[in-house]
XYZ file of N, CA, C and O in Angstrom:
376
model
N -34.789 71.532 133.387
C -34.098 73.128 133.665
C -34.990 74.262 134.018
O -36.160 73.998 133.043
N -34.931 75.310 134.337
C -35.669 76.340 134.398
C -35.075 77.773 133.953
O -33.432 77.684 133.940
N -35.776 78.189 132.836
C -34.953 79.177 131.998
C -35.844 80.316 132.379
O -37.050 80.526 132.241
N -35.082 81.204 133.249
C -35.766 82.614 133.541
C -35.567 83.785 132.681
O -34.456 83.989 132.532
N -36.423 84.301 132.547
C -36.551 85.624 132.126
C -36.549 86.845 132.802
O -37.711 86.828 133.031
N -36.069 87.801 133.294
C -36.542 88.865 134.052
C -36.355 90.168 133.248
O -35.541 90.466 132.615
N -37.576 90.730 132.900
C -37.471 91.984 132.028
C -37.807 93.288 132.752
O -38.949 93.558 133.563
N -37.347 94.270 132.671
C -37.556 95.839 133.272
C -37.777 96.559 131.923
O -36.982 96.861 131.286
N -39.070 97.201 131.910
C -39.345 97.936 130.965
C -38.893 99.385 130.834
O -38.974 99.778 132.109
N -39.113 100.273 129.911
C -38.961 101.530 129.953
C -39.841 102.261 130.685
O -41.202 101.582 130.767
N -39.167 103.456 131.504
C -40.176 103.873 132.304
C -41.334 104.575 131.146
O -41.138 105.020 130.255
N -42.715 104.203 131.970
C -44.050 104.981 131.670
C -44.573 103.573 130.685
O -45.885 103.677 130.303
N -44.148 102.520 130.674
C -44.747 101.257 130.092
C -45.800 100.859 130.846
O -45.179 100.711 132.148
N -46.755 100.631 130.366
C -47.895 100.013 131.379
C -47.819 98.511 131.236
O -47.990 97.787 130.503
N -47.023 98.142 132.245
C -46.389 96.573 132.503
C -47.818 95.560 132.459
O -47.852 94.618 132.158
N -49.004 96.249 133.099
C -50.108 95.398 133.588
C -50.266 94.945 132.147
O -51.228 93.657 132.002
N -50.487 95.826 131.034
C -51.276 95.377 129.973
C -50.314 94.497 129.141
O -50.926 94.271 127.956
N -48.943 94.262 129.417
C -48.196 93.482 128.635
C -48.496 92.141 128.891
O -47.620 91.128 128.153
N -48.986 91.673 130.378
C -48.737 90.258 131.203
C -49.254 89.506 129.832
O -48.887 88.173 129.812
N -50.770 89.498 129.606
C -51.289 88.711 128.810
C -50.858 88.606 127.310
O -50.734 87.610 126.659
N -50.218 89.780 126.735
C -49.725 89.710 125.383
C -48.670 88.722 125.296
O -48.368 87.813 124.605
N -47.933 88.803 126.350
C -46.112 88.423 126.663
C -46.762 86.819 126.890
O -45.961 85.793 126.352
N -47.584 86.405 127.610
C -48.065 84.894 128.076
C -48.584 84.573 126.802
O -48.044 82.858 126.643
N -49.086 84.896 125.867
C -49.856 84.434 124.652
C -48.331 84.205 123.514
O -48.632 82.845 123.093
N -47.605 85.069 123.610
C -46.297 84.423 122.923
C -45.431 83.311 123.245
O -45.620 82.153 122.811
N -45.364 83.423 124.679
C -44.605 82.285 125.253
C -45.439 81.137 125.087
O -44.808 79.981 125.401
N -46.636 81.334 125.428
C -47.486 79.810 125.407
C -47.283 78.922 123.898
O -47.092 77.657 124.100
N -46.754 79.877 122.750
C -46.782 79.133 121.801
C -45.460 78.167 121.777
O -45.284 77.441 121.180
N -44.376 78.639 122.881
C -43.202 77.581 123.077
C -43.461 76.387 123.708
O -42.486 75.361 123.308
N -44.788 76.038 124.229
C -44.990 74.751 124.693
C -45.170 73.833 123.717
O -45.028 72.349 123.987
N -45.187 74.260 122.241
C -45.215 73.155 121.271
C -43.776 72.634 120.891
O -43.629 71.820 120.079
N -42.879 73.390 121.382
C -41.647 72.810 121.251
C -41.120 71.595 121.652
O -41.360 71.813 123.279
N -40.555 70.345 121.069
C -40.227 69.109 122.222
C -39.358 69.745 123.087
O -38.499 70.504 122.970
N -39.826 69.374 124.472
C -38.732 69.354 125.430
C -39.225 70.725 126.458
O -38.504 71.104 127.525
N -40.340 71.651 125.977
C -40.498 72.544 126.937
C -41.718 72.093 127.429
O -42.816 71.882 126.922
N -41.916 71.863 128.884
C -43.271 71.470 129.545
C -44.022 72.300 130.316
O -45.128 72.275 130.128
N -43.510 73.483 130.584
C -44.474 74.475 131.427
C -44.334 75.894 131.321
O -42.929 76.133 131.058
N -44.988 76.671 131.421
C -44.786 78.143 131.238
C -45.279 78.875 132.533
O -46.182 78.525 133.009
N -44.805 79.873 132.919
C -45.401 80.857 134.154
C -44.755 82.386 133.817
O -43.587 82.398 133.510
N -45.835 83.266 133.749
C -45.352 84.631 133.665
C -46.060 85.069 134.715
O -46.962 85.253 135.189
N -44.920 86.061 135.437
C -45.209 86.648 136.455
C -44.984 88.141 136.457
O -43.851 88.387 136.436
N -45.916 88.731 136.662
C -45.554 90.060 137.165
C -45.333 90.578 138.252
O -45.599 89.983 139.284
N -44.421 91.746 138.527
C -43.796 91.800 139.790
C -45.010 92.634 140.849
O -45.807 93.482 140.358
N -45.113 92.171 141.858
C -46.032 92.754 142.947
C -45.425 93.874 143.633
O -46.193 94.646 144.668
N -44.329 94.592 143.437
C -44.064 95.712 143.882
C -43.303 96.875 142.814
O -42.884 96.411 141.752
N -43.486 98.055 143.453
C -43.480 99.070 142.033
C -42.413 100.201 142.288
O -42.426 101.171 142.402
N -41.244 99.279 142.819
C -40.097 99.970 143.281
C -39.173 100.221 142.023
O -39.376 99.160 141.128
N -38.546 101.385 141.882
C -37.737 101.603 140.680
C -36.590 100.604 140.568
O -36.046 100.430 139.494
N -36.232 100.110 141.500
C -34.896 99.162 141.113
C -35.600 97.577 141.309
O -34.764 96.705 141.359
N -36.738 97.084 140.939
C -37.421 95.972 140.772
C -37.777 95.922 138.976
O -37.765 96.758 138.373
N -37.249 94.832 138.787
C -37.705 94.267 137.495
C -39.378 93.970 137.271
O -40.037 93.885 138.187
N -39.765 93.946 136.164
C -41.460 94.393 136.067
C -41.883 92.975 135.653
O -43.053 92.824 136.136
N -41.239 91.965 135.014
C -41.917 90.926 135.007
C -40.915 89.540 134.634
O -39.686 89.700 134.174
N -41.368 88.391 135.267
C -40.909 87.041 135.301
C -41.388 86.200 134.365
O -42.512 85.845 134.394
N -40.618 85.827 133.315
C -41.168 84.522 132.663
C -40.179 83.250 132.639
O -38.829 83.248 132.956
N -40.838 82.198 133.192
C -40.152 81.125 133.656
C -40.676 79.995 132.754
O -41.713 79.529 132.547
N -39.855 79.288 131.865
C -39.796 78.152 131.397
C -39.332 76.818 131.631
O -37.923 76.733 131.933
N -39.979 75.688 132.006
C -39.459 74.620 132.472
C -39.292 73.778 131.141
O -40.185 73.048 130.376
N -37.850 73.679 130.804
C -37.363 72.536 129.770
C -36.288 71.623 130.014
O -35.832 71.790 130.813
N -36.166 70.832 129.131
C -35.166 69.988 128.998
C -34.248 70.730 128.283
O -34.133 71.759 127.456
N -32.886 70.800 128.878
C -31.552 71.560 128.282
C -31.410 71.348 127.183
O -30.935 72.353 126.397
N -31.665 70.187 126.549
C -31.595 69.817 125.003
C -32.548 70.817 123.963
O -32.451 71.119 122.760
N -33.678 71.584 124.817
C -34.695 72.552 123.899
C -34.348 73.799 123.713
O -34.933 74.110 123.245
N -33.200 74.020 124.765
C -32.801 75.234 124.319
C -32.346 75.967 123.196
O -32.965 77.108 122.862
N -31.467 75.334 122.353
C -31.255 75.711 120.799
C -32.710 75.919 120.083
O -32.722 77.063 119.354
N -33.652 74.831 120.304
C -34.641 75.244 119.539
C -35.695 76.320 119.827
O -36.380 76.710 119.233
N -35.823 76.380 121.326
C -36.285 77.810 121.854
C -35.625 78.708 121.305
O -36.367 79.654 120.526
N -34.176 78.878 121.340
C -33.457 80.173 121.123
C -33.874 80.411 119.487
O -34.105 81.722 118.992
N -34.267 79.642 118.495
C -34.456 79.726 117.189
C -35.726 79.475 117.146
O -36.082 80.248 115.875
N -36.720 79.763 117.493
C -38.135 79.862 117.405
C -38.827 81.022 117.270
O -38.131 82.253 117.628
N -39.803 81.062 116.560
C -40.576 82.251 116.121
C -41.226 82.642 117.159
O -41.095 84.356 117.174
N -41.536 82.450 118.091
C -42.039 83.325 119.487
C -40.935 83.917 120.239
O -41.064 84.984 120.429
N -39.937 83.109 120.247
C -38.494 83.855 120.774
C -38.052 85.274 119.931
O -38.272 86.176 120.809
N -38.257 84.753 118.713
C -37.638 86.084 117.964
C -38.676 86.923 117.827
O -38.482 88.336 118.023
N -40.204 86.795 118.005
C -41.309 87.642 118.107
C -41.059 88.495 119.288
O -41.227 89.667 119.230
N -40.854 87.805 120.525
C -40.629 88.481 122.134
C -39.451 89.655 121.673
O -39.762 90.582 122.174
N -38.701 89.332 121.031
C -37.346 90.025 121.304
C -37.570 91.410 120.047
O -37.402 92.450 120.628
N -38.246 91.077 119.243
C -38.648 92.098 118.128
C -39.760 92.995 118.687
O -39.675 94.348 118.255
N -40.678 92.464 119.231
C -41.741 93.305 119.643
C -41.801 94.241 120.855
O -42.013 94.935 121.299
N -40.897 93.318 121.665
C -40.796 93.639 123.117
C -39.185 94.358 123.559
O -38.851 95.033 124.512
N -38.294 94.119 122.414
C -37.105 94.696 122.925
C -36.923 96.003 122.858
O -36.036 96.749 123.773
N -37.632 96.742 122.106
C -37.459 98.174 122.219
C -38.088 98.871 123.342
O -37.347 99.877 123.805
N -38.761 98.468 124.041
C -39.595 98.638 125.321
C -38.669 98.249 126.435
O -38.980 98.591 127.773
N -37.487 97.242 126.177
C -37.049 96.405 127.314
C -36.115 97.612 128.060
O -35.105 97.824 127.083
N -35.709 97.932 128.791
C -34.406 98.692 129.358
C -33.600 97.914 129.663
O -32.208 98.063 129.539
N -33.840 96.734 130.519
C -32.978 95.669 131.166
C -33.539 94.201 131.047
O -34.799 94.205 131.100
N -32.677 93.141 130.848
C -33.197 91.927 130.876
C -31.970 91.149 131.598
O -30.885 90.996 131.328
N -32.549 90.115 132.208
C -31.527 89.208 132.377
C -32.009 87.774 132.452
O -32.946 87.429 132.619
N -31.142 86.851 132.157
C -31.507 85.733 131.651
C -30.463 84.510 132.584
O -29.469 84.879 133.017
N -31.522 83.608 133.400
C -30.777 82.521 134.174
C -31.332 81.379 133.918
O -32.658 80.952 133.931
N -30.330 80.247 133.898
C -30.949 79.018 133.740
C -30.057 78.378 134.762
O -29.106 78.517 135.182
N -31.411 77.556 135.206
C -30.322 76.613 136.784
C -31.353 75.182 136.592
O -32.259 74.926 135.686
N -30.728 74.200 137.211
C -31.404 72.629 137.442
C -32.465 73.095 138.491
O -32.607 73.746 139.115
N -33.513 72.101 138.280
C -34.573 72.552 139.100
C -34.454 72.255 140.705
O -33.349 71.468 140.974
C-alpha cells in the first residue's frame, strides 16, 4: 500500500530547508520490515491553498502498526508537529 502524508507548515516556514531533514528522518523507517520505499516531494506551487510537502511510504499494510510505533515517526511528530498547520494522511492500494 501507499501511505501518504501531506503537510502544510505554518506561514513563514522555510519549507525548502525542511526537505532534506524530513527525508533523513523518514529514511530511517526503511529499516522497518515491510516498508519498501520512500519519496519526499516538496510542492512546486507556492499558492496559499496548497500543501507544502508530500511524504510517500510504500509498505505492506501489516507494517503500519510498526511504523506508527517507530521512533522516527514519533520524532517527526515531535519536531515538525509544532510548525504544521494542517496535515492529511491517506492510505491506498497500489
